[in-house]
Tab-separated table of C-alpha atoms and ligand atoms in Angstrom:
chain	number	residue	atom	x	y	z
E	1	UNK	CA	-86.225	-30.512	20.736
E	2	UNK	CA	-86.012	-30.501	24.497
E	3	UNK	CA	-88.599	-28.218	26.027
E	4	UNK	CA	-87.606	-25.707	28.678
E	5	UNK	CA	-90.049	-27.328	31.092
E	6	UNK	CA	-88.367	-30.701	30.699
E	7	UNK	CA	-84.938	-29.181	31.104
E	8	UNK	CA	-85.738	-27.138	34.155
E	9	UNK	CA	-87.340	-30.118	35.876
E	10	UNK	CA	-84.712	-32.702	35.093
E	11	UNK	CA	-81.729	-32.002	32.855
E	12	UNK	CA	-80.557	-35.612	33.131
E	13	UNK	CA	-83.880	-36.978	31.960
E	14	UNK	CA	-83.765	-34.562	29.057
E	15	UNK	CA	-80.254	-35.469	27.873
E	16	UNK	CA	-79.370	-38.702	29.695
E	17	UNK	CA	-75.818	-39.804	30.411
E	18	UNK	CA	-75.395	-42.529	27.772
E	19	UNK	CA	-72.055	-42.932	26.000
E	20	UNK	CA	-71.767	-40.628	22.985
E	21	UNK	CA	-70.209	-41.013	19.589
E	22	UNK	CA	-66.602	-41.590	20.505
E	23	UNK	CA	-64.551	-38.444	20.867
E	24	UNK	CA	-61.126	-38.410	19.173
E	25	UNK	CA	-58.419	-36.541	21.111
E	26	UNK	CA	-55.949	-36.769	18.165
E	27	UNK	CA	-58.334	-34.856	15.908
E	28	UNK	CA	-58.872	-32.258	18.642
E	29	UNK	CA	-55.123	-31.840	19.159
E	30	UNK	CA	-54.465	-31.405	15.452
E	31	UNK	CA	-56.810	-28.385	15.350
E	32	UNK	CA	-56.665	-26.761	18.800
E	33	UNK	CA	-53.477	-25.059	20.017
E	34	UNK	CA	-51.908	-27.080	22.777
E	35	UNK	CA	-51.776	-24.281	25.347
E	36	UNK	CA	-53.201	-26.624	27.996
E	37	UNK	CA	-52.009	-29.880	29.501
E	38	UNK	CA	-55.394	-31.597	29.486
E	39	UNK	CA	-56.598	-34.657	31.326
E	40	UNK	CA	-57.581	-37.372	28.842
E	41	UNK	CA	-61.288	-36.847	29.489
E	42	UNK	CA	-63.989	-35.390	27.241
E	43	UNK	CA	-66.820	-34.133	29.430
E	44	UNK	CA	-70.182	-34.020	27.714
E	45	UNK	CA	-72.883	-33.772	30.404
E	46	UNK	CA	-73.371	-32.185	33.787
E	47	UNK	CA	-76.011	-31.950	36.504
E	48	UNK	CA	-75.530	-30.457	39.962
E	49	UNK	CA	-72.059	-31.395	41.254
E	50	UNK	CA	-71.650	-34.264	38.765
E	51	UNK	CA	-70.317	-34.502	35.221
E	52	UNK	CA	-70.138	-37.380	32.734
E	53	UNK	CA	-67.589	-38.090	30.016
E	54	UNK	CA	-68.253	-39.355	26.474
E	55	UNK	CA	-67.913	-42.944	27.740
E	56	UNK	CA	-70.714	-42.296	30.298
E	57	UNK	CA	-68.316	-42.413	33.275
E	58	UNK	CA	-69.537	-40.330	36.198
E	59	UNK	CA	-67.372	-37.850	38.152
E	60	UNK	CA	-67.964	-35.786	41.243
E	61	UNK	CA	-66.888	-32.307	40.184
E	62	UNK	CA	-64.809	-30.541	42.853
E	63	UNK	CA	-63.274	-28.262	40.201
E	64	UNK	CA	-66.456	-26.486	39.056
E	65	UNK	CA	-64.764	-25.092	35.956
E	66	UNK	CA	-62.000	-23.752	38.255
E	67	UNK	CA	-64.119	-22.105	40.948
E	68	UNK	CA	-66.587	-20.835	38.382
E	69	UNK	CA	-69.770	-22.956	38.310
E	70	UNK	CA	-71.228	-21.415	41.465
E	71	UNK	CA	-74.556	-23.232	41.012
E	72	UNK	CA	-73.043	-26.405	39.573
E	73	UNK	CA	-74.224	-27.751	36.218
E	74	UNK	CA	-77.639	-27.365	34.569
E	75	UNK	CA	-79.059	-25.628	37.635
E	76	UNK	CA	-82.743	-24.833	36.952
E	77	UNK	CA	-82.160	-21.143	37.737
E	78	UNK	CA	-79.373	-20.919	35.152
E	79	UNK	CA	-81.244	-22.936	32.548
E	80	UNK	CA	-84.207	-20.641	32.912
E	81	UNK	CA	-82.180	-17.403	32.986
E	82	UNK	CA	-80.137	-18.414	29.918
E	83	UNK	CA	-83.218	-19.488	27.977
E	84	UNK	CA	-85.268	-16.424	28.833
E	85	UNK	CA	-82.483	-13.958	28.158
E	86	UNK	CA	-81.519	-15.442	24.774
E	87	UNK	CA	-85.154	-15.274	23.723
E	88	UNK	CA	-85.534	-11.687	24.882
E	89	UNK	CA	-82.270	-9.955	23.850
E	90	UNK	CA	-78.692	-11.161	24.050
E	91	UNK	CA	-76.335	-8.491	22.679
E	92	UNK	CA	-76.606	-4.877	21.560
E	93	UNK	CA	-73.269	-3.189	22.548
E	94	UNK	CA	-72.660	-0.407	25.016
E	95	UNK	CA	-73.856	2.227	22.548
E	96	UNK	CA	-77.163	1.866	24.417
E	97	UNK	CA	-78.452	1.518	27.955
E	98	UNK	CA	-78.684	-2.155	29.011
E	99	UNK	CA	-81.220	-2.604	31.843
E	100	UNK	CA	-79.796	-6.008	32.910
E	101	UNK	CA	-76.332	-4.418	33.229
E	102	UNK	CA	-77.733	-1.652	35.425
E	103	UNK	CA	-79.584	-4.161	37.623
E	104	UNK	CA	-76.456	-6.312	38.087
E	105	UNK	CA	-74.314	-3.243	38.851
E	106	UNK	CA	-76.883	-2.153	41.437
E	107	UNK	CA	-76.852	-5.608	43.065
E	108	UNK	CA	-73.041	-5.658	43.170
E	109	UNK	CA	-72.652	-2.169	44.614
E	110	UNK	CA	-75.423	-2.698	47.172
E	111	UNK	CA	-73.661	-5.887	48.273
E	112	UNK	CA	-70.115	-4.495	48.500
E	113	UNK	CA	-68.205	-1.429	49.688
E	114	UNK	CA	-68.087	-0.030	46.127
E	115	UNK	CA	-70.236	2.391	44.125
E	116	UNK	CA	-69.553	1.864	40.392
E	117	UNK	CA	-68.994	-1.075	38.056
E	118	UNK	CA	-67.264	-1.598	34.694
E	119	UNK	CA	-68.139	-4.869	32.946
E	120	UNK	CA	-65.839	-7.037	30.836
E	121	UNK	CA	-65.534	-10.737	30.018
E	122	UNK	CA	-62.857	-12.287	32.224
E	123	UNK	CA	-60.680	-11.940	35.281
E	124	UNK	CA	-57.657	-10.744	33.340
E	125	UNK	CA	-59.740	-8.002	31.719
E	126	UNK	CA	-61.134	-6.963	35.097
E	127	UNK	CA	-57.562	-6.568	36.363
E	128	UNK	CA	-56.547	-4.725	33.171
E	129	UNK	CA	-59.383	-2.273	33.850
E	130	UNK	CA	-58.215	-1.851	37.458
E	131	UNK	CA	-54.630	-1.223	36.301
E	132	UNK	CA	-55.821	1.436	33.831
E	133	UNK	CA	-58.024	3.046	36.504
E	134	UNK	CA	-55.116	3.143	38.985
E	135	UNK	CA	-52.776	4.675	36.407
E	136	UNK	CA	-55.265	7.341	35.357
E	137	UNK	CA	-55.978	8.085	39.019
E	138	UNK	CA	-52.250	8.527	39.641
E	139	UNK	CA	-51.773	10.791	36.607
E	140	UNK	CA	-54.833	12.980	37.103
E	141	UNK	CA	-55.326	13.056	40.892
E	142	UNK	CA	-51.812	12.626	42.284
E	143	UNK	CA	-49.675	14.070	39.483
E	144	UNK	CA	-47.516	10.935	39.310
E	145	UNK	CA	-45.750	10.723	35.947
E	146	UNK	CA	-44.614	7.083	36.162
E	147	UNK	CA	-46.968	5.229	38.496
E	148	UNK	CA	-45.955	1.905	40.060
E	149	UNK	CA	-48.313	-0.868	41.142
E	150	UNK	CA	-47.112	-3.185	43.900
E	151	UNK	CA	-48.201	-6.841	43.704
E	152	UNK	CA	-47.252	-10.000	45.608
E	153	UNK	CA	-45.005	-12.946	44.886
E	154	UNK	CA	-46.977	-16.138	44.129
E	155	UNK	CA	-49.976	-14.052	43.058
E	156	UNK	CA	-52.096	-14.714	39.989
E	157	UNK	CA	-53.886	-11.960	38.070
E	158	UNK	CA	-54.379	-13.313	34.528
E	159	UNK	CA	-52.643	-14.028	31.214
E	160	UNK	CA	-52.690	-10.763	29.236
E	161	UNK	CA	-49.373	-8.905	29.041
E	162	UNK	CA	-50.182	-6.459	31.837
E	163	UNK	CA	-51.653	-9.156	34.069
E	164	UNK	CA	-48.770	-11.639	33.618
E	165	UNK	CA	-46.570	-8.724	34.618
E	166	UNK	CA	-48.750	-8.123	37.670
E	167	UNK	CA	-48.601	-11.849	38.438
E	168	UNK	CA	-45.621	-12.435	40.737
E	169	UNK	CA	-44.632	-15.803	39.247
E	170	UNK	CA	-41.746	-15.916	36.742
E	171	UNK	CA	-43.073	-19.115	35.102
E	172	UNK	CA	-45.980	-17.152	33.592
E	173	UNK	CA	-43.649	-14.415	32.271
E	174	UNK	CA	-40.886	-16.531	30.746
E	175	UNK	CA	-40.360	-15.879	26.995
E	176	UNK	CA	-42.910	-13.038	26.879
E	177	UNK	CA	-40.614	-10.101	27.583
E	178	UNK	CA	-40.537	-7.175	27.293
E	179	UNK	CA	-43.111	-7.051	30.079
E	180	UNK	CA	-45.179	-3.998	30.972
E	181	UNK	CA	-43.242	-1.431	33.043
E	182	UNK	CA	-44.510	-0.092	36.360
E	183	UNK	CA	-44.829	-3.180	38.568
E	184	UNK	CA	-42.967	-4.073	41.757
E	185	UNK	CA	-43.218	-7.306	43.776
E	186	UNK	CA	-43.199	-7.995	47.499
E	187	UNK	CA	-43.596	-11.082	49.670
E	188	UNK	CA	-47.306	-11.776	50.488
E	189	UNK	CA	-48.341	-11.292	54.147
E	190	UNK	CA	-44.983	-9.617	54.975
E	191	UNK	CA	-45.684	-6.093	56.188
E	192	UNK	CA	-42.040	-5.077	56.592
E	193	UNK	CA	-41.330	-5.977	52.974
E	194	UNK	CA	-44.238	-3.772	51.874
E	195	UNK	CA	-43.247	-0.847	54.112
E	196	UNK	CA	-39.693	-0.834	52.808
E	197	UNK	CA	-40.863	-1.185	49.172
E	198	UNK	CA	-43.115	1.877	49.548
E	199	UNK	CA	-40.343	3.825	51.292
E	200	UNK	CA	-37.801	3.127	48.558
E	201	UNK	CA	-40.208	3.598	45.616
E	202	UNK	CA	-41.492	6.879	47.079
E	203	UNK	CA	-38.048	8.107	48.226
E	204	UNK	CA	-37.892	10.944	45.688
E	205	UNK	CA	-41.591	11.770	45.667
E	206	UNK	CA	-44.745	9.662	45.356
E	207	UNK	CA	-44.702	6.923	42.708
E	208	UNK	CA	-46.764	4.087	44.183
E	209	UNK	CA	-50.263	4.320	42.685
E	210	UNK	CA	-51.809	1.077	43.859
E	211	UNK	CA	-51.314	-2.159	45.738
E	212	UNK	CA	-52.961	-5.148	44.048
E	213	UNK	CA	-53.473	-8.249	46.203
E	214	UNK	CA	-55.673	-11.325	46.397
E	215	UNK	CA	-57.512	-11.732	49.715
E	216	UNK	CA	-56.526	-15.398	49.486
E	217	UNK	CA	-53.972	-16.439	46.885
E	218	UNK	CA	-55.779	-19.122	44.863
E	219	UNK	CA	-53.573	-20.258	41.969
E	220	UNK	CA	-50.449	-19.563	44.037
E	221	UNK	CA	-51.272	-22.280	46.580
E	222	UNK	CA	-54.550	-21.477	48.460
E	223	UNK	CA	-52.830	-19.077	50.805
E	224	UNK	CA	-55.183	-16.925	52.944
E	225	UNK	CA	-54.339	-13.309	53.669
E	226	UNK	CA	-53.397	-12.401	57.218
E	227	UNK	CA	-55.784	-10.037	59.058
E	228	UNK	CA	-53.106	-7.876	60.751
E	229	UNK	CA	-51.194	-7.648	57.474
E	230	UNK	CA	-54.193	-6.431	55.473
E	231	UNK	CA	-55.229	-3.940	58.153
E	232	UNK	CA	-51.747	-2.435	58.033
E	233	UNK	CA	-51.854	-2.473	54.210
E	234	UNK	CA	-55.064	-0.425	54.399
E	235	UNK	CA	-53.414	2.063	56.795
E	236	UNK	CA	-50.390	2.422	54.525
E	237	UNK	CA	-52.682	3.007	51.533
E	238	UNK	CA	-54.568	5.753	53.399
E	239	UNK	CA	-51.341	7.323	54.631
E	240	UNK	CA	-49.680	7.389	51.182
E	241	UNK	CA	-52.809	7.944	49.002
E	242	UNK	CA	-52.380	4.523	47.403
E	243	UNK	CA	-55.366	2.676	45.917
E	244	UNK	CA	-55.984	-0.766	47.403
E	245	UNK	CA	-57.153	-3.163	44.692
E	246	UNK	CA	-58.358	-6.586	45.845
E	247	UNK	CA	-58.485	-9.303	43.180
E	248	UNK	CA	-61.616	-11.286	44.081
E	249	UNK	CA	-61.705	-13.146	40.756
E	250	UNK	CA	-61.382	-16.577	42.362
E	251	UNK	CA	-62.690	-16.087	45.903
E	252	UNK	CA	-65.450	-13.514	45.406
E	253	UNK	CA	-69.168	-14.303	45.014
E	254	UNK	CA	-69.582	-16.293	48.200
E	255	UNK	CA	-66.967	-19.002	47.718
E	256	UNK	CA	-65.225	-18.239	51.022
E	257	UNK	CA	-68.453	-18.283	53.061
E	258	UNK	CA	-68.656	-14.493	52.837
E	259	UNK	CA	-69.609	-12.690	49.636
E	260	UNK	CA	-66.119	-11.149	49.327
E	261	UNK	CA	-62.738	-12.380	50.478
E	262	UNK	CA	-61.882	-8.929	51.872
E	263	UNK	CA	-64.637	-9.334	54.476
E	264	UNK	CA	-62.420	-11.937	56.191
E	265	UNK	CA	-59.734	-9.286	56.598
E	266	UNK	CA	-61.679	-6.444	58.206
E	267	UNK	CA	-60.823	-3.949	55.469
E	268	UNK	CA	-62.531	-2.096	52.616
E	269	UNK	CA	-60.699	-1.981	49.288
E	270	UNK	CA	-60.981	0.962	46.871
E	271	UNK	CA	-61.263	-1.353	43.879
E	272	UNK	CA	-62.452	-4.966	43.518
E	273	UNK	CA	-62.071	-7.247	40.502
E	274	UNK	CA	-64.503	-10.138	39.961
E	275	UNK	CA	-65.068	-12.823	37.326
E	276	UNK	CA	-65.056	-16.628	37.782
E	277	UNK	CA	-68.038	-17.240	40.083
E	278	UNK	CA	-69.984	-14.158	39.015
E	279	UNK	CA	-71.704	-15.656	35.976
E	280	UNK	CA	-71.784	-19.227	37.267
E	281	UNK	CA	-70.003	-20.231	34.046
E	282	UNK	CA	-71.127	-17.649	31.490
E	283	UNK	CA	-68.123	-15.431	30.660
E	284	UNK	CA	-68.325	-12.182	32.606
E	285	UNK	CA	-65.871	-10.042	34.539
E	286	UNK	CA	-66.235	-6.787	36.420
E	287	UNK	CA	-64.163	-4.066	38.019
E	288	UNK	CA	-65.897	-2.347	40.925
E	289	UNK	CA	-64.664	0.842	42.577
E	290	UNK	CA	-65.564	3.491	45.095
E	291	UNK	CA	-66.959	6.742	43.684
E	292	UNK	CA	-63.895	8.542	45.096
E	293	UNK	CA	-61.590	6.849	42.582
E	294	UNK	CA	-63.946	6.548	39.605
E	295	UNK	CA	-61.888	8.621	37.177
E	296	UNK	CA	-62.820	6.835	33.919
E	297	UNK	CA	-64.693	8.920	31.365
E	298	UNK	CA	-66.312	8.150	27.983
E	299	UNK	CA	-63.638	6.832	25.621
E	300	UNK	CA	-61.190	5.790	28.359
E	301	UNK	CA	-62.030	2.098	28.373
E	302	UNK	CA	-64.444	-0.239	26.590
E	303	UNK	CA	-65.416	-3.803	25.721
E	304	UNK	CA	-67.723	-4.796	22.862
E	305	UNK	CA	-69.170	-7.773	24.710
E	306	UNK	CA	-68.728	-6.309	28.183
E	307	UNK	CA	-71.894	-6.465	30.276
E	308	UNK	CA	-74.213	-7.569	27.492
E	309	UNK	CA	-77.853	-8.406	28.324
E	310	UNK	CA	-77.182	-12.149	28.146
E	311	UNK	CA	-74.334	-12.448	30.654
E	312	UNK	CA	-75.756	-9.784	32.970
E	313	UNK	CA	-79.218	-11.361	33.042
E	314	UNK	CA	-77.686	-14.743	33.899
E	315	UNK	CA	-75.176	-13.338	36.411
E	316	UNK	CA	-77.933	-11.457	38.233
E	317	UNK	CA	-79.895	-14.706	38.584
E	318	UNK	CA	-76.738	-16.389	39.949
E	319	UNK	CA	-76.150	-13.549	42.465
E	320	UNK	CA	-79.757	-13.627	43.651
E	321	UNK	CA	-79.615	-17.401	44.061
E	322	UNK	CA	-76.384	-17.270	46.094
E	323	UNK	CA	-78.293	-14.978	48.443
E	324	UNK	CA	-81.760	-16.603	48.443
E	325	UNK	CA	-80.476	-20.197	48.738
E	326	UNK	CA	-78.063	-19.169	51.523
E	327	UNK	CA	-75.138	-20.631	49.622
E	328	UNK	CA	-72.608	-18.713	51.719
E	329	UNK	CA	-73.853	-20.513	54.840
E	330	UNK	CA	-73.589	-23.762	52.881
E	331	UNK	CA	-70.041	-22.862	51.796
E	332	UNK	CA	-69.109	-22.374	55.472
E	333	UNK	CA	-70.667	-25.611	56.696
E	334	UNK	CA	-69.470	-27.795	53.802
E	335	UNK	CA	-66.020	-26.207	53.937
E	336	UNK	CA	-65.691	-27.041	57.610
E	337	UNK	CA	-66.838	-30.609	56.946
E	338	UNK	CA	-64.332	-30.960	54.109
E	339	UNK	CA	-61.419	-29.562	56.143
E	340	UNK	CA	-62.206	-31.923	59.039
E	341	UNK	CA	-62.141	-34.891	56.664
E	342	UNK	CA	-58.916	-33.717	55.039
E	343	UNK	CA	-57.275	-33.242	58.444
E	344	UNK	CA	-58.011	-36.900	59.211
E	345	UNK	CA	-56.209	-37.806	55.992
E	346	UNK	CA	-53.244	-35.645	57.092
E	347	UNK	CA	-53.111	-37.869	60.216
E	348	UNK	CA	-53.365	-41.039	58.125
E	349	UNK	CA	-50.577	-39.942	55.769
E	350	UNK	CA	-48.155	-37.908	57.903
E	351	UNK	CA	-45.321	-38.475	55.397
E	352	UNK	CA	-47.403	-36.963	52.562
E	353	UNK	CA	-49.365	-34.002	53.882
E	354	UNK	CA	-48.403	-30.956	55.849
E	355	UNK	CA	-51.658	-29.078	56.365
E	356	UNK	CA	-55.104	-28.061	55.147
E	357	UNK	CA	-55.862	-24.388	54.578
E	358	UNK	CA	-58.644	-22.310	53.128
E	359	UNK	CA	-61.876	-20.432	53.716
E	360	UNK	CA	-65.368	-21.775	53.008
E	361	UNK	CA	-65.276	-23.776	49.782
E	362	UNK	CA	-61.778	-22.927	48.605
E	363	UNK	CA	-59.404	-25.313	50.314
E	364	UNK	CA	-55.877	-26.538	49.751
E	365	UNK	CA	-54.522	-29.916	50.778
E	366	UNK	CA	-50.829	-29.133	51.177
E	367	UNK	CA	-48.134	-31.718	50.434
E	368	UNK	CA	-44.874	-31.739	52.347
E	369	UNK	CA	-42.023	-30.269	50.259
E	370	UNK	CA	-40.208	-33.628	50.414
E	371	UNK	CA	-43.311	-35.796	49.868
E	372	UNK	CA	-42.771	-38.606	47.326
E	373	UNK	CA	-45.874	-37.428	45.399
E	374	UNK	CA	-46.848	-34.218	43.612
E	375	UNK	CA	-50.332	-32.725	43.374
E	376	UNK	CA	-50.747	-34.110	39.831
E	377	UNK	CA	-50.189	-37.688	41.047
E	378	UNK	CA	-53.025	-37.263	43.522
E	379	UNK	CA	-55.243	-35.659	40.877
E	380	UNK	CA	-54.769	-38.575	38.504
E	381	UNK	CA	-55.536	-41.141	41.210
E	382	UNK	CA	-58.629	-39.159	42.283
E	383	UNK	CA	-59.849	-38.940	38.671
E	384	UNK	CA	-59.575	-42.745	38.463
E	385	UNK	CA	-61.880	-42.936	41.498
E	386	UNK	CA	-64.369	-40.547	39.871
E	387	UNK	CA	-63.386	-37.335	41.668
E	388	UNK	CA	-62.229	-34.233	39.771
E	389	UNK	CA	-59.740	-31.921	41.528
E	390	UNK	CA	-57.432	-29.109	40.399
E	391	UNK	CA	-53.852	-28.354	41.482
E	392	UNK	CA	-52.690	-25.014	42.906
E	393	UNK	CA	-49.011	-25.476	42.098
E	394	UNK	CA	-47.010	-28.717	42.410
E	395	UNK	CA	-47.577	-29.125	46.167
E	396	UNK	CA	-51.212	-28.152	46.710
E	397	UNK	CA	-54.412	-29.979	45.742
E	398	UNK	CA	-57.279	-27.499	45.465
E	399	UNK	CA	-60.948	-28.183	46.308
E	400	UNK	CA	-63.381	-25.688	44.765
E	401	UNK	CA	-66.741	-27.490	44.334
E	402	UNK	CA	-69.957	-25.708	43.364
E	403	UNK	CA	-71.457	-23.762	46.289
E	404	UNK	CA	-74.540	-26.025	46.147
E	405	UNK	CA	-72.499	-29.084	47.182
E	406	UNK	CA	-74.296	-31.274	49.742
E	407	UNK	CA	-73.037	-32.914	52.914
E	408	UNK	CA	-73.386	-36.358	51.283
E	409	UNK	CA	-71.334	-35.207	48.291
E	410	UNK	CA	-68.540	-33.894	50.540
E	411	UNK	CA	-68.433	-37.281	52.292
E	412	UNK	CA	-68.415	-39.042	48.944
E	413	UNK	CA	-65.494	-36.879	47.762
E	414	UNK	CA	-63.567	-37.683	50.947
E	415	UNK	CA	-64.186	-41.421	50.440
E	416	UNK	CA	-63.051	-41.278	46.821
E	417	UNK	CA	-59.949	-39.320	47.809
E	418	UNK	CA	-59.194	-41.761	50.584
E	419	UNK	CA	-59.430	-44.683	48.120
E	420	UNK	CA	-57.262	-42.798	45.643
E	421	UNK	CA	-54.567	-42.215	48.284
E	422	UNK	CA	-54.685	-45.896	49.263
E	423	UNK	CA	-53.920	-46.865	45.649
E	424	UNK	CA	-50.813	-44.654	45.327
E	425	UNK	CA	-49.198	-44.388	48.748
M	916	PLP	C1	-58.448	-16.974	37.308
M	916	PLP	C2	-57.923	-15.742	37.913
M	916	PLP	C3	-57.663	-14.596	37.137
M	916	PLP	C4	-57.777	-14.600	35.636
M	916	PLP	O1	-59.097	-14.800	35.226
M	916	PLP	P1	-59.391	-15.168	33.676
M	916	PLP	O2	-60.880	-15.159	33.619
M	916	PLP	O3	-58.781	-16.506	33.433
M	916	PLP	O4	-58.769	-14.105	32.852
M	916	PLP	C5	-57.258	-13.443	37.787
M	916	PLP	N1	-57.097	-13.405	39.117
M	916	PLP	C6	-57.334	-14.484	39.897
M	916	PLP	C7	-57.158	-14.369	41.371
M	916	PLP	C8	-57.730	-15.694	39.320
M	916	PLP	O5	-57.930	-16.766	40.089
């Protein structure tokens, strides 16, 4: 048995990084549904911003479980919070008061423009909750019989039926019709498109209940929201009594250098959805809203696991650490360093790359539409150099390292990427 003390001090010493009994991908594939195109790697250890595979190869992790492992791997704060909470109480259901849930909700509302929180287990569920809230608000407060929610093209909101419908990308919807009624799509950052959509949808009386947008489109290509656009969106929402829902699942919790993506846009949403970074890797999601639109009552919505003592205890420790360790300042500084390095690579490979875009520690390295390589080619070459990256569509390579990433690690990632590009260009 590994003692907590050993673990907290040095997770690598406790577990080591030696090669493990060889993992067999064929056996895995014969039992697990092949819903993912996986890299041929079996990761078995992690510490900080590094992970090791079953062959003891080391990788610098600029994926962080897809923008999720806020504190990296085996962070002492997480190890301690997980261990303490599992020993104390891990699950009881929402039949009872859960002090950890209340403490996390208080932290979240005190650190955002919202007043109330509903807890669930993922980003898709957080958006489902927001969709239900918006529909009930429309029915009960605005007397709208068939409410419509406007979302953006190239958005991503999850993989349940309602959230693939909300997601403005046909590839996620193909073969799953009939989709959920009541959604309408507009071009992101295009205010005229939104104005005319509202005008036509509301032509014979109000129908638009909510506008659901990401502050920065993550999955859709690391595409930041435009300040003037979002300020006008807020005005339109006020004017037409439309709820503004901001999906912060990928960019919330400090990743952009501010706690919330909406803070970059000078607006306050009515509803926020959160998940990925919130638990630092334990599964938790949340829908936050202002008191003025909190219309959910007992029986309206529920989740058996939602907000259990385990995930809330751990998530609260993650939130407090983001604040106490000034990880948002780190996200700003390291993000700037990373973008500068990537811009140099744009200069080195003018036939490959078009631009670098992002906020804090969510950045996209954008390939030219006619570049001879796709994002996956670059990912494979980077993996061979010991750097893990994630695509955001075929033309964008996404960098979402843990928020604890150091200056030396950013330089190391840039060196590995530079070597990778040299091998394939
Ligand atoms: C990942 C993501 C989701 C879905 O989250 P899951 O936890 O996978 O359900 C929703 N919205 C955004 C913006 C995301 O990046």
